[in-house]
mmCIF file of C-alpha atoms and ligand atoms in Angstrom:
data_model
loop_
_atom_site.group_PDB
_atom_site.id
_atom_site.type_symbol
_atom_site.label_atom_id
_atom_site.label_comp_id
_atom_site.label_asym_id
_atom_site.label_seq_id
_atom_site.Cartn_x
_atom_site.Cartn_y
_atom_site.Cartn_z
ATOM 1 C CA MET X 296 -45.372 8.664 -7.013
ATOM 2 C CA LEU X 297 -43.604 5.939 -8.979
ATOM 3 C CA ASP X 298 -45.033 2.421 -8.934
ATOM 4 C CA CYS X 299 -41.481 1.132 -9.123
ATOM 5 C CA ALA X 300 -38.011 2.664 -9.032
ATOM 6 C CA ILE X 301 -35.212 0.564 -10.454
ATOM 7 C CA ILE X 302 -31.705 1.526 -9.356
ATOM 8 C CA GLY X 303 -29.060 0.474 -11.891
ATOM 9 C CA GLY X 304 -29.359 -0.250 -15.599
ATOM 10 C CA GLY X 305 -27.302 -3.385 -16.188
ATOM 11 C CA PRO X 306 -28.810 -6.721 -17.280
ATOM 12 C CA ALA X 307 -30.753 -7.018 -13.979
ATOM 13 C CA GLY X 308 -32.146 -3.464 -14.028
ATOM 14 C CA LEU X 309 -33.066 -3.499 -17.708
ATOM 15 C CA THR X 310 -34.844 -6.838 -17.420
ATOM 16 C CA ALA X 311 -36.637 -5.671 -14.271
ATOM 17 C CA GLY X 312 -37.731 -2.613 -16.272
ATOM 18 C CA LEU X 313 -38.963 -4.734 -19.168
ATOM 19 C CA TYR X 314 -41.040 -7.016 -16.931
ATOM 20 C CA ALA X 315 -42.337 -4.242 -14.661
ATOM 21 C CA THR X 316 -43.633 -2.105 -17.544
ATOM 22 C CA ARG X 317 -44.849 -4.948 -19.748
ATOM 23 C CA GLY X 318 -46.471 -6.492 -16.656
ATOM 24 C CA GLY X 319 -48.658 -3.452 -16.085
ATOM 25 C CA LEU X 320 -46.893 -1.063 -13.691
ATOM 26 C CA GLU X 321 -47.607 2.454 -14.928
ATOM 27 C CA ASN X 322 -44.877 4.699 -13.695
ATOM 28 C CA VAL X 323 -41.514 2.941 -13.738
ATOM 29 C CA VAL X 324 -38.178 4.761 -13.775
ATOM 30 C CA MET X 325 -34.753 3.175 -14.113
ATOM 31 C CA PHE X 326 -32.073 5.357 -12.501
ATOM 32 C CA GLU X 327 -28.751 4.600 -14.207
ATOM 33 C CA LYS X 328 -25.823 6.918 -13.644
ATOM 34 C CA GLY X 329 -24.197 6.106 -16.998
ATOM 35 C CA LEU X 330 -25.332 4.547 -20.221
ATOM 36 C CA PRO X 331 -27.517 1.457 -19.691
ATOM 37 C CA GLY X 332 -25.849 -1.929 -20.201
ATOM 38 C CA GLY X 333 -23.812 -2.510 -17.047
ATOM 39 C CA GLN X 334 -20.376 -4.001 -16.593
ATOM 40 C CA ILE X 335 -20.698 -6.587 -19.384
ATOM 41 C CA THR X 336 -20.309 -3.718 -21.874
ATOM 42 C CA GLN X 337 -16.611 -3.782 -20.877
ATOM 43 C CA SER X 338 -16.231 -7.398 -21.972
ATOM 44 C CA SER X 339 -14.540 -8.107 -25.261
ATOM 45 C CA GLU X 340 -16.382 -11.364 -25.767
ATOM 46 C CA ILE X 341 -19.423 -13.170 -24.431
ATOM 47 C CA GLU X 342 -20.120 -16.708 -25.533
ATOM 48 C CA ASN X 343 -22.473 -18.015 -22.825
ATOM 49 C CA TYR X 344 -25.612 -15.949 -23.269
ATOM 50 C CA PRO X 345 -28.217 -18.496 -24.448
ATOM 51 C CA GLY X 346 -29.285 -18.165 -28.064
ATOM 52 C CA VAL X 347 -26.532 -15.725 -28.995
ATOM 53 C CA VAL X 348 -24.012 -17.563 -31.131
ATOM 54 C CA GLY X 349 -20.787 -16.284 -32.654
ATOM 55 C CA ASP X 350 -18.253 -13.581 -31.898
ATOM 56 C CA ILE X 351 -20.041 -10.876 -29.962
ATOM 57 C CA THR X 352 -18.825 -8.218 -27.537
ATOM 58 C CA GLY X 353 -20.635 -7.278 -24.323
ATOM 59 C CA MET X 354 -21.532 -3.947 -25.929
ATOM 60 C CA ASP X 355 -23.102 -5.724 -28.937
ATOM 61 C CA LEU X 356 -25.122 -7.949 -26.624
ATOM 62 C CA MET X 357 -26.554 -5.100 -24.555
ATOM 63 C CA GLN X 358 -27.152 -2.581 -27.357
ATOM 64 C CA PRO X 359 -30.811 -3.548 -28.105
ATOM 65 C CA TRP X 360 -31.929 -4.016 -24.477
ATOM 66 C CA PRO X 361 -32.816 -0.376 -23.607
ATOM 67 C CA GLU X 362 -34.872 0.123 -26.769
ATOM 68 C CA GLN X 363 -36.906 -2.997 -26.023
ATOM 69 C CA CYS X 364 -37.717 -1.723 -22.498
ATOM 70 C CA MET X 365 -38.526 1.837 -23.561
ATOM 71 C CA LYS X 366 -41.071 0.427 -26.041
ATOM 72 C CA PHE X 367 -43.150 -0.745 -23.072
ATOM 73 C CA GLY X 368 -42.864 2.562 -21.213
ATOM 74 C CA LEU X 369 -39.739 2.291 -19.066
ATOM 75 C CA LYS X 370 -38.223 5.722 -18.415
ATOM 76 C CA HIS X 371 -34.471 6.128 -18.009
ATOM 77 C CA GLU X 372 -33.103 8.904 -15.829
ATOM 78 C CA MET X 373 -29.329 9.325 -16.190
ATOM 79 C CA VAL X 374 -28.889 10.004 -12.519
ATOM 80 C CA GLU X 375 -26.738 8.732 -9.693
ATOM 81 C CA VAL X 376 -28.790 7.635 -6.705
ATOM 82 C CA LYS X 377 -27.231 8.441 -3.336
ATOM 83 C CA ARG X 378 -29.662 6.729 -0.995
ATOM 84 C CA VAL X 379 -32.847 4.674 -0.848
ATOM 85 C CA SER X 380 -34.805 4.974 2.403
ATOM 86 C CA LYS X 381 -38.329 4.132 3.534
ATOM 87 C CA ASP X 382 -40.870 6.293 5.328
ATOM 88 C CA GLY X 383 -44.037 4.315 6.139
ATOM 89 C CA ASP X 384 -45.032 2.586 2.887
ATOM 90 C CA THR X 385 -43.163 5.096 0.715
ATOM 91 C CA PHE X 386 -39.617 4.717 -0.537
ATOM 92 C CA LYS X 387 -37.539 7.869 -0.985
ATOM 93 C CA ILE X 388 -34.937 7.924 -3.742
ATOM 94 C CA LEU X 389 -32.297 10.584 -3.084
ATOM 95 C CA ARG X 390 -30.643 11.797 -6.279
ATOM 96 C CA ALA X 391 -27.041 13.066 -6.302
ATOM 97 C CA ASN X 392 -28.343 16.627 -6.836
ATOM 98 C CA GLY X 393 -30.454 16.379 -3.655
ATOM 99 C CA ASP X 394 -33.863 15.918 -5.351
ATOM 100 C CA ILE X 395 -36.082 13.165 -3.985
ATOM 101 C CA ASP X 396 -38.389 10.817 -5.905
ATOM 102 C CA GLU X 397 -41.021 8.700 -4.172
ATOM 103 C CA ALA X 398 -41.864 5.110 -5.060
ATOM 104 C CA ARG X 399 -44.145 2.307 -3.912
ATOM 105 C CA SER X 400 -41.573 -0.381 -4.667
ATOM 106 C CA VAL X 401 -37.837 -0.410 -5.391
ATOM 107 C CA ILE X 402 -35.637 -2.933 -7.196
ATOM 108 C CA VAL X 403 -31.937 -2.386 -6.454
ATOM 109 C CA CYS X 404 -29.725 -3.628 -9.304
ATOM 110 C CA THR X 405 -26.509 -1.684 -8.734
ATOM 111 C CA GLY X 406 -24.183 -4.606 -9.507
ATOM 112 C CA SER X 407 -20.508 -4.535 -8.688
ATOM 113 C CA VAL X 408 -17.246 -2.758 -9.550
ATOM 114 C CA PRO X 409 -13.722 -4.066 -10.221
ATOM 115 C CA ARG X 410 -11.569 -4.459 -7.121
ATOM 116 C CA ARG X 411 -8.052 -3.017 -6.857
ATOM 117 C CA ALA X 412 -5.271 -5.506 -6.046
ATOM 118 C CA GLY X 413 -3.545 -3.135 -3.614
ATOM 119 C CA PHE X 414 0.052 -3.007 -4.898
ATOM 120 C CA LYS X 415 2.295 0.048 -4.835
ATOM 121 C CA GLY X 416 1.639 2.546 -7.640
ATOM 122 C CA GLU X 417 -1.701 0.948 -8.639
ATOM 123 C CA ASP X 418 -3.793 3.986 -7.687
ATOM 124 C CA GLU X 419 -1.182 6.522 -8.798
ATOM 125 C CA PHE X 420 -1.011 5.047 -12.318
ATOM 126 C CA PHE X 421 -4.700 4.164 -12.630
ATOM 127 C CA GLY X 422 -5.838 5.476 -16.018
ATOM 128 C CA ARG X 423 -2.201 6.107 -17.049
ATOM 129 C CA GLY X 424 -1.141 2.506 -17.702
ATOM 130 C CA VAL X 425 -3.102 0.634 -15.063
ATOM 131 C CA SER X 426 -6.577 -0.422 -16.246
ATOM 132 C CA THR X 427 -9.478 -2.716 -15.365
ATOM 133 C CA CYS X 428 -10.935 -2.764 -18.893
ATOM 134 C CA ALA X 429 -9.203 -4.492 -21.802
ATOM 135 C CA THR X 430 -11.919 -3.590 -24.301
ATOM 136 C CA CYS X 431 -11.590 0.078 -23.363
ATOM 137 C CA ASP X 432 -7.800 0.356 -23.130
ATOM 138 C CA GLY X 433 -6.292 -2.689 -24.888
ATOM 139 C CA PHE X 434 -5.882 -0.842 -28.168
ATOM 140 C CA PHE X 435 -3.411 1.615 -26.564
ATOM 141 C CA TYR X 436 -0.990 -1.307 -26.273
ATOM 142 C CA LYS X 437 -1.240 -2.580 -29.838
ATOM 143 C CA GLY X 438 2.099 -4.155 -30.770
ATOM 144 C CA LYS X 439 3.382 -3.839 -27.176
ATOM 145 C CA GLU X 440 3.728 -6.106 -24.131
ATOM 146 C CA VAL X 441 1.290 -5.977 -21.192
ATOM 147 C CA ALA X 442 0.751 -7.684 -17.841
ATOM 148 C CA VAL X 443 -2.559 -9.085 -16.610
ATOM 149 C CA ILE X 444 -3.144 -9.723 -12.893
ATOM 150 C CA GLY X 445 -5.590 -12.403 -11.682
ATOM 151 C CA GLY X 446 -6.561 -16.033 -12.134
ATOM 152 C CA GLY X 447 -10.354 -15.941 -12.578
ATOM 153 C CA ASP X 448 -12.547 -16.000 -15.700
ATOM 154 C CA THR X 449 -12.185 -12.272 -16.269
ATOM 155 C CA ALA X 450 -8.365 -12.257 -16.107
ATOM 156 C CA LEU X 451 -8.001 -15.228 -18.441
ATOM 157 C CA GLU X 452 -10.623 -14.117 -20.956
ATOM 158 C CA GLU X 453 -9.175 -10.632 -21.104
ATOM 159 C CA ALA X 454 -5.632 -12.053 -21.398
ATOM 160 C CA LEU X 455 -6.844 -13.986 -24.462
ATOM 161 C CA TYR X 456 -8.355 -10.803 -25.894
ATOM 162 C CA LEU X 457 -5.149 -8.826 -25.274
ATOM 163 C CA SER X 458 -3.034 -11.604 -26.804
ATOM 164 C CA LYS X 459 -4.608 -10.747 -30.178
ATOM 165 C CA ILE X 460 -3.609 -7.076 -29.931
ATOM 166 C CA CYS X 461 -0.353 -7.192 -27.986
ATOM 167 C CA THR X 462 2.912 -8.925 -28.821
ATOM 168 C CA LYS X 463 3.026 -10.575 -25.401
ATOM 169 C CA VAL X 464 0.839 -10.939 -22.327
ATOM 170 C CA TYR X 465 2.370 -11.803 -18.941
ATOM 171 C CA LEU X 466 -0.380 -13.427 -16.877
ATOM 172 C CA VAL X 467 0.542 -12.947 -13.226
ATOM 173 C CA HIS X 468 -1.367 -15.135 -10.757
ATOM 174 C CA ARG X 469 -0.744 -15.586 -7.046
ATOM 175 C CA ARG X 470 -1.316 -19.383 -7.090
ATOM 176 C CA ASP X 471 -0.480 -22.185 -9.524
ATOM 177 C CA LYS X 472 -4.160 -23.140 -10.045
ATOM 178 C CA PHE X 473 -6.620 -20.972 -11.926
ATOM 179 C CA ARG X 474 -10.160 -20.264 -10.787
ATOM 180 C CA ALA X 475 -11.356 -19.778 -14.396
ATOM 181 C CA ALA X 476 -13.386 -22.354 -16.381
ATOM 182 C CA PRO X 477 -11.238 -25.316 -17.544
ATOM 183 C CA ASN X 478 -11.920 -24.583 -21.209
ATOM 184 C CA THR X 479 -10.653 -21.025 -20.805
ATOM 185 C CA VAL X 480 -7.551 -22.232 -18.953
ATOM 186 C CA LYS X 481 -6.839 -24.618 -21.835
ATOM 187 C CA ARG X 482 -7.134 -21.818 -24.391
ATOM 188 C CA VAL X 483 -4.737 -19.653 -22.379
ATOM 189 C CA GLU X 484 -2.219 -22.481 -22.039
ATOM 190 C CA ASN X 485 -2.374 -23.018 -25.809
ATOM 191 C CA THR X 486 -1.768 -19.370 -26.673
ATOM 192 C CA PRO X 487 1.932 -18.951 -27.503
ATOM 193 C CA ASN X 488 2.227 -15.241 -26.639
ATOM 194 C CA ILE X 489 0.737 -15.599 -23.137
ATOM 195 C CA GLU X 490 3.468 -16.264 -20.571
ATOM 196 C CA LEU X 491 2.274 -17.575 -17.212
ATOM 197 C CA ILE X 492 3.928 -16.094 -14.144
ATOM 198 C CA LEU X 493 2.525 -18.244 -11.352
ATOM 199 C CA ASN X 494 2.804 -18.149 -7.562
ATOM 200 C CA SER X 495 3.619 -14.475 -8.015
ATOM 201 C CA VAL X 496 2.156 -11.212 -6.819
ATOM 202 C CA PRO X 497 2.547 -7.712 -8.211
ATOM 203 C CA GLN X 498 4.755 -5.616 -5.935
ATOM 204 C CA GLU X 499 5.008 -2.264 -7.607
ATOM 205 C CA VAL X 500 4.046 -0.596 -10.852
ATOM 206 C CA TYR X 501 6.399 2.208 -11.782
ATOM 207 C CA GLY X 502 6.815 4.784 -14.499
ATOM 208 C CA ASP X 503 7.272 8.445 -15.275
ATOM 209 C CA THR X 504 5.105 11.445 -16.116
ATOM 210 C CA MET X 505 4.085 9.766 -19.397
ATOM 211 C CA GLY X 506 2.762 6.637 -17.666
ATOM 212 C CA VAL X 507 3.775 3.116 -16.714
ATOM 213 C CA THR X 508 7.141 1.700 -17.762
ATOM 214 C CA GLY X 509 7.196 -1.541 -15.787
ATOM 215 C CA LEU X 510 5.879 -3.893 -13.141
ATOM 216 C CA LYS X 511 7.822 -5.651 -10.383
ATOM 217 C CA VAL X 512 6.468 -9.071 -9.449
ATOM 218 C CA LYS X 513 7.579 -11.222 -6.544
ATOM 219 C CA ASN X 514 7.614 -15.009 -6.559
ATOM 220 C CA ARG X 515 5.915 -16.175 -3.359
ATOM 221 C CA GLU X 516 7.911 -19.412 -3.185
ATOM 222 C CA ASN X 517 11.510 -18.210 -3.568
ATOM 223 C CA GLY X 518 11.045 -14.472 -2.884
ATOM 224 C CA GLU X 519 12.718 -13.517 -6.183
ATOM 225 C CA THR X 520 11.643 -10.270 -7.831
ATOM 226 C CA THR X 521 11.289 -9.937 -11.606
ATOM 227 C CA ASP X 522 10.896 -6.746 -13.624
ATOM 228 C CA LEU X 523 8.393 -6.877 -16.466
ATOM 229 C CA PRO X 524 9.108 -3.965 -18.844
ATOM 230 C CA VAL X 525 5.459 -3.307 -19.737
ATOM 231 C CA PRO X 526 3.646 -0.019 -20.446
ATOM 232 C CA GLY X 527 0.247 -1.518 -19.528
ATOM 233 C CA VAL X 528 -1.014 -3.440 -16.490
ATOM 234 C CA PHE X 529 -4.543 -4.874 -16.449
ATOM 235 C CA VAL X 530 -5.975 -5.770 -13.046
ATOM 236 C CA PHE X 531 -8.786 -8.361 -12.877
ATOM 237 C CA VAL X 532 -8.976 -9.498 -9.256
ATOM 238 C CA GLY X 533 -12.738 -9.689 -8.673
ATOM 239 C CA ASN X 534 -15.443 -7.247 -7.745
ATOM 240 C CA ASN X 535 -17.015 -5.399 -4.811
ATOM 241 C CA VAL X 536 -20.788 -4.994 -4.649
ATOM 242 C CA ASN X 537 -22.299 -1.522 -5.022
ATOM 243 C CA ASN X 538 -24.447 -1.452 -1.892
ATOM 244 C CA GLU X 539 -23.860 2.198 -0.863
ATOM 245 C CA VAL X 540 -27.382 3.292 -1.860
ATOM 246 C CA LEU X 541 -28.735 1.144 0.971
ATOM 247 C CA LYS X 542 -26.710 2.946 3.646
ATOM 248 C CA GLN X 543 -28.896 5.216 5.789
ATOM 249 C CA GLU X 544 -28.070 8.664 7.117
ATOM 250 C CA ASP X 545 -27.297 7.211 10.572
ATOM 251 C CA GLY X 546 -24.896 4.596 9.122
ATOM 252 C CA SER X 547 -27.308 1.653 9.421
ATOM 253 C CA TRP X 548 -28.416 -0.408 6.407
ATOM 254 C CA LEU X 549 -31.916 -0.269 4.956
ATOM 255 C CA CYS X 550 -32.079 -4.059 4.695
ATOM 256 C CA GLU X 551 -30.129 -7.117 5.760
ATOM 257 C CA LEU X 552 -26.694 -7.677 4.163
ATOM 258 C CA ASN X 553 -24.250 -10.543 4.648
ATOM 259 C CA ASP X 554 -20.680 -10.083 5.913
ATOM 260 C CA GLN X 555 -19.469 -9.349 2.364
ATOM 261 C CA GLY X 556 -22.034 -6.589 1.952
ATOM 262 C CA GLN X 557 -24.213 -8.600 -0.417
ATOM 263 C CA VAL X 558 -27.980 -8.112 -0.091
ATOM 264 C CA VAL X 559 -29.830 -11.002 1.527
ATOM 265 C CA VAL X 560 -32.815 -12.051 -0.628
ATOM 266 C CA ASN X 561 -35.152 -15.022 -0.898
ATOM 267 C CA LEU X 562 -36.134 -16.835 -4.082
ATOM 268 C CA LYS X 563 -38.550 -13.985 -4.941
ATOM 269 C CA MET X 564 -35.650 -11.494 -4.715
ATOM 270 C CA GLU X 565 -37.431 -9.966 -1.701
ATOM 271 C CA THR X 566 -35.118 -8.307 0.811
ATOM 272 C CA SER X 567 -35.825 -8.030 4.534
ATOM 273 C CA VAL X 568 -37.855 -4.847 3.802
ATOM 274 C CA GLU X 569 -41.357 -5.086 2.319
ATOM 275 C CA GLY X 570 -41.512 -3.708 -1.234
ATOM 276 C CA LEU X 571 -37.705 -3.666 -1.617
ATOM 277 C CA TYR X 572 -36.103 -6.164 -4.010
ATOM 278 C CA ALA X 573 -32.485 -6.795 -5.027
ATOM 279 C CA ALA X 574 -31.385 -8.452 -8.260
ATOM 280 C CA GLY X 575 -28.155 -9.393 -10.018
ATOM 281 C CA ASP X 576 -24.551 -9.284 -8.851
ATOM 282 C CA LEU X 577 -25.217 -7.469 -5.579
ATOM 283 C CA ARG X 578 -27.386 -10.182 -4.056
ATOM 284 C CA ILE X 579 -26.158 -13.129 -1.969
ATOM 285 C CA ASP X 580 -25.002 -16.223 -3.857
ATOM 286 C CA ALA X 581 -25.111 -14.411 -7.217
ATOM 287 C CA PRO X 582 -23.589 -16.607 -9.945
ATOM 288 C CA LYS X 583 -22.387 -13.330 -11.543
ATOM 289 C CA GLN X 584 -23.626 -14.087 -15.013
ATOM 290 C CA VAL X 585 -25.620 -11.913 -17.399
ATOM 291 C CA VAL X 586 -28.313 -14.554 -17.826
ATOM 292 C CA CYS X 587 -28.689 -14.932 -14.060
ATOM 293 C CA ALA X 588 -28.817 -11.169 -13.457
ATOM 294 C CA ALA X 589 -31.509 -10.894 -16.139
ATOM 295 C CA GLY X 590 -33.443 -13.756 -14.542
ATOM 296 C CA ASP X 591 -33.220 -12.079 -11.132
ATOM 297 C CA GLY X 592 -34.506 -8.819 -12.623
ATOM 298 C CA ALA X 593 -37.523 -10.590 -14.110
ATOM 299 C CA THR X 594 -38.236 -12.418 -10.825
ATOM 300 C CA ALA X 595 -37.980 -9.205 -8.809
ATOM 301 C CA ALA X 596 -40.281 -7.293 -11.171
ATOM 302 C CA ILE X 597 -42.929 -10.025 -11.221
ATOM 303 C CA ASN X 598 -43.016 -9.978 -7.427
ATOM 304 C CA ALA X 599 -42.946 -6.168 -7.246
ATOM 305 C CA ILE X 600 -46.025 -6.080 -9.502
ATOM 306 C CA GLY X 601 -47.823 -8.475 -7.122
ATOM 307 C CA TYR X 602 -46.789 -6.372 -4.120
ATOM 308 C CA VAL X 603 -47.929 -3.051 -5.621
ATOM 309 C CA ASP X 604 -51.245 -4.576 -6.782
ATOM 310 C CA GLU X 605 -52.001 -6.078 -3.404
ATOM 311 C CA LYS X 606 -50.788 -3.202 -1.236
ATOM 312 C CA PHE X 607 -51.977 -0.214 -3.227
ATOM 313 C CA GLY X 608 -54.786 -1.781 -5.286
ATOM 314 C CA ASN X 609 -53.383 -0.872 -8.716
HETATM 315 P P1 FAD F 858 -24.030 -4.489 -13.475
HETATM 316 O O1 FAD F 858 -23.832 -5.041 -14.822
HETATM 317 O O2 FAD F 858 -22.860 -4.226 -12.608
HETATM 318 O O3 FAD F 858 -24.890 -3.157 -13.628
HETATM 319 C C1 FAD F 858 -25.117 -2.290 -12.533
HETATM 320 C C2 FAD F 858 -25.449 -0.912 -13.073
HETATM 321 O O4 FAD F 858 -25.833 -0.081 -11.977
HETATM 322 C C3 FAD F 858 -24.243 -0.214 -13.727
HETATM 323 O O5 FAD F 858 -24.598 0.157 -15.037
HETATM 324 C C4 FAD F 858 -23.960 0.992 -12.822
HETATM 325 O O6 FAD F 858 -23.552 2.131 -13.565
HETATM 326 C C5 FAD F 858 -25.322 1.225 -12.163
HETATM 327 N N1 FAD F 858 -25.210 1.849 -10.858
HETATM 328 C C6 FAD F 858 -24.452 1.434 -9.796
HETATM 329 N N2 FAD F 858 -24.638 2.251 -8.742
HETATM 330 C C7 FAD F 858 -25.526 3.196 -9.137
HETATM 331 C C8 FAD F 858 -26.129 4.319 -8.486
HETATM 332 N N3 FAD F 858 -25.817 4.631 -7.214
HETATM 333 N N4 FAD F 858 -26.989 5.093 -9.166
HETATM 334 C C9 FAD F 858 -27.308 4.796 -10.456
HETATM 335 N N5 FAD F 858 -26.768 3.740 -11.135
HETATM 336 C C10 FAD F 858 -25.902 2.955 -10.475
HETATM 337 N N6 FAD F 858 -21.075 -12.697 -17.421
HETATM 338 C C11 FAD F 858 -21.463 -13.658 -18.297
HETATM 339 O O7 FAD F 858 -22.564 -14.198 -18.199
HETATM 340 N N7 FAD F 858 -20.650 -14.015 -19.332
HETATM 341 C C12 FAD F 858 -19.462 -13.421 -19.570
HETATM 342 O O8 FAD F 858 -18.759 -13.773 -20.509
HETATM 343 C C13 FAD F 858 -19.053 -12.401 -18.671
HETATM 344 N N8 FAD F 858 -17.894 -11.747 -18.896
HETATM 345 C C14 FAD F 858 -17.549 -10.703 -18.097
HETATM 346 C C15 FAD F 858 -16.408 -9.967 -18.421
HETATM 347 C C16 FAD F 858 -16.044 -8.876 -17.665
HETATM 348 C C17 FAD F 858 -14.819 -8.075 -18.033
HETATM 349 C C18 FAD F 858 -16.836 -8.517 -16.536
HETATM 350 C C19 FAD F 858 -16.448 -7.314 -15.701
HETATM 351 C C20 FAD F 858 -17.972 -9.251 -16.204
HETATM 352 C C21 FAD F 858 -18.342 -10.347 -16.981
HETATM 353 N N9 FAD F 858 -19.500 -11.098 -16.713
HETATM 354 C C22 FAD F 858 -19.898 -12.075 -17.575
HETATM 355 C C23 FAD F 858 -20.330 -10.826 -15.523
HETATM 356 C C24 FAD F 858 -21.560 -9.923 -15.874
HETATM 357 O O9 FAD F 858 -21.116 -8.748 -16.542
HETATM 358 C C25 FAD F 858 -22.316 -9.539 -14.604
HETATM 359 O O10 FAD F 858 -22.700 -10.708 -13.915
HETATM 360 C C26 FAD F 858 -23.585 -8.733 -14.924
HETATM 361 O O11 FAD F 858 -23.291 -7.584 -15.675
HETATM 362 C C27 FAD F 858 -24.310 -8.299 -13.643
HETATM 363 O O12 FAD F 858 -25.405 -7.536 -13.988
HETATM 364 P P2 FAD F 858 -26.083 -6.524 -12.955
HETATM 365 O O13 FAD F 858 -27.211 -5.894 -13.685
HETATM 366 O O14 FAD F 858 -26.347 -7.202 -11.677
HETATM 367 O O15 FAD F 858 -24.978 -5.424 -12.589
HETATM 368 P P1 NAP F 859 -12.831 -13.943 -9.308
HETATM 369 O O1 NAP F 859 -13.435 -15.176 -9.884
HETATM 370 O O2 NAP F 859 -13.154 -13.542 -7.925
HETATM 371 O O3 NAP F 859 -11.260 -14.081 -9.468
HETATM 372 C C1 NAP F 859 -10.393 -13.114 -8.941
HETATM 373 C C2 NAP F 859 -8.969 -13.568 -9.166
HETATM 374 O O4 NAP F 859 -8.082 -12.554 -8.705
HETATM 375 C C3 NAP F 859 -8.635 -14.851 -8.423
HETATM 376 O O5 NAP F 859 -7.847 -15.680 -9.231
HETATM 377 C C4 NAP F 859 -7.858 -14.338 -7.201
HETATM 378 O O6 NAP F 859 -6.868 -15.248 -6.797
HETATM 379 C C5 NAP F 859 -7.180 -13.096 -7.752
HETATM 380 N N1 NAP F 859 -6.964 -12.072 -6.724
HETATM 381 C C6 NAP F 859 -7.862 -11.576 -5.839
HETATM 382 N N2 NAP F 859 -7.326 -10.594 -5.096
HETATM 383 C C7 NAP F 859 -6.052 -10.466 -5.512
HETATM 384 C C8 NAP F 859 -4.975 -9.604 -5.134
HETATM 385 N N3 NAP F 859 -5.123 -8.672 -4.186
HETATM 386 N N4 NAP F 859 -3.789 -9.741 -5.772
HETATM 387 C C9 NAP F 859 -3.625 -10.672 -6.741
HETATM 388 N N5 NAP F 859 -4.608 -11.509 -7.157
HETATM 389 C C10 NAP F 859 -5.806 -11.399 -6.547
HETATM 390 O O7 NAP F 859 -13.188 -12.641 -10.211
HETATM 391 P P2 NAP F 859 -13.530 -12.513 -11.777
HETATM 392 O O8 NAP F 859 -12.598 -13.288 -12.596
HETATM 393 O O9 NAP F 859 -13.696 -11.064 -12.047
HETATM 394 O O10 NAP F 859 -14.971 -13.185 -11.901
HETATM 395 C C11 NAP F 859 -16.058 -12.683 -11.101
HETATM 396 C C12 NAP F 859 -17.292 -13.514 -11.382
HETATM 397 O O11 NAP F 859 -17.758 -13.281 -12.723
HETATM 398 C C13 NAP F 859 -17.000 -15.009 -11.259
HETATM 399 O O12 NAP F 859 -18.110 -15.618 -10.678
HETATM 400 C C14 NAP F 859 -16.811 -15.434 -12.699
HETATM 401 O O13 NAP F 859 -17.101 -16.794 -12.909
HETATM 402 C C15 NAP F 859 -17.805 -14.502 -13.437
HETATM 403 N N6 NAP F 859 -17.356 -14.324 -14.814
HETATM 404 C C16 NAP F 859 -17.773 -15.260 -15.693
HETATM 405 C C17 NAP F 859 -17.330 -15.228 -16.986
HETATM 406 C C18 NAP F 859 -17.819 -16.277 -17.909
HETATM 407 O O14 NAP F 859 -18.751 -16.979 -17.558
HETATM 408 N N7 NAP F 859 -17.285 -16.446 -19.100
HETATM 409 C C19 NAP F 859 -16.437 -14.226 -17.396
HETATM 410 C C20 NAP F 859 -16.000 -13.301 -16.455
HETATM 411 C C21 NAP F 859 -16.463 -13.364 -15.157
HETATM 412 P P3 NAP F 859 -7.268 -16.664 -6.123
HETATM 413 O O15 NAP F 859 -7.705 -17.537 -7.244
HETATM 414 O O16 NAP F 859 -6.008 -17.081 -5.465
HETATM 415 O O17 NAP F 859 -8.374 -16.337 -5.148
#
């Protein structure tokens, strides 16, 4: 029986693991389906993690985190979790291969995934010219033109990153105001090879067997359609939370969620179910920042330790 099962190994899960093990829980496993680090490892640049100054990628930032946790006894299982359920005081963790682990407490840190914008050809050309990761795929378009869709921090930061590799970046946004931080907007506006295509939505990405050859965008004000002859389209239109592990066999949810599927927690990261905590991007009102996800993970672990001690007399 695990003292604590942590589902997800991004900043929230890793920090929960660090605090849970260092705080005295004996048998703590972090189930992460890929390599630990989470979605920030896809970011080409992070400049707002306190104490980390200078040019640093998300991958650089996260690289030492697993080693620090393992030192205190955290175990990592590279496993996809299908479902977390509760039977009496025991949580059941269903692995993708059908095996079940049991735990006294669970911290769910499954984060979020990039959303698709929903235009024609987006799914068909995904991975063949349509991407949601500039750090991963930007290099394929070195010396070429690309389009970026979105008006938030991710779209603008990744447009800046791509502007250093590509000859031109068309930044397509459906409004004329950006959601991104003012400083980032200023940097984009001052970058000569980023062309803003505002009040416009992508209509169709097209291509051939080799991949994408262009993107049609429609101006929402005058209805005009423009063809952008780009081989790469980067879509950054927000995220959906990964809450599937909380769905029960009968279709109900293990704990309370809000109407956007985010997990309802209190300031201790406690969910509506005793012994179950949620931390990071998948919780309600998440600021969606690495430092906040890490803080949530620490808060959840500290409270999970108290719960396990009190309930099971560890
Ligand atoms: P995630 O990082 O999403 O980690 C969740 C982990 O859970 C993943 O590793 C996933 O593989 C795993 N997982 C999911 N489901 C399962 C399952 N069923 N079984 C097992 N494992 C599972 N924040 C900043 O502070 N500054 C920035 O500059 C910044 N830039 C960003 C740039 C980009 C391109 C993106 C995408 C995000 C950026 N963010 C930034 C936001 C930041 O990355 C997130 O807020 C943060 O990573 C959230 O951490 P998390 O641990 O909650 O979730
Ligand atoms: P976001 O802030 O939700 O922005 C999504 C953008 O995509 C918005 O501009 C939205 O337009 C647009 N959009 C949504 N659906 C669309 C569609 N179907 N077609 C076309 N456009 C569409 O998402 P994000 O930029 O990924 O950021 C997510 C969170 O992470 C935010 O809280 C952000 O602050 C944070 N983050 C922070 C940093 C940083 O601190 N440096 C970096 C990256 C991300 P509208 O504006 O019209 O809604």
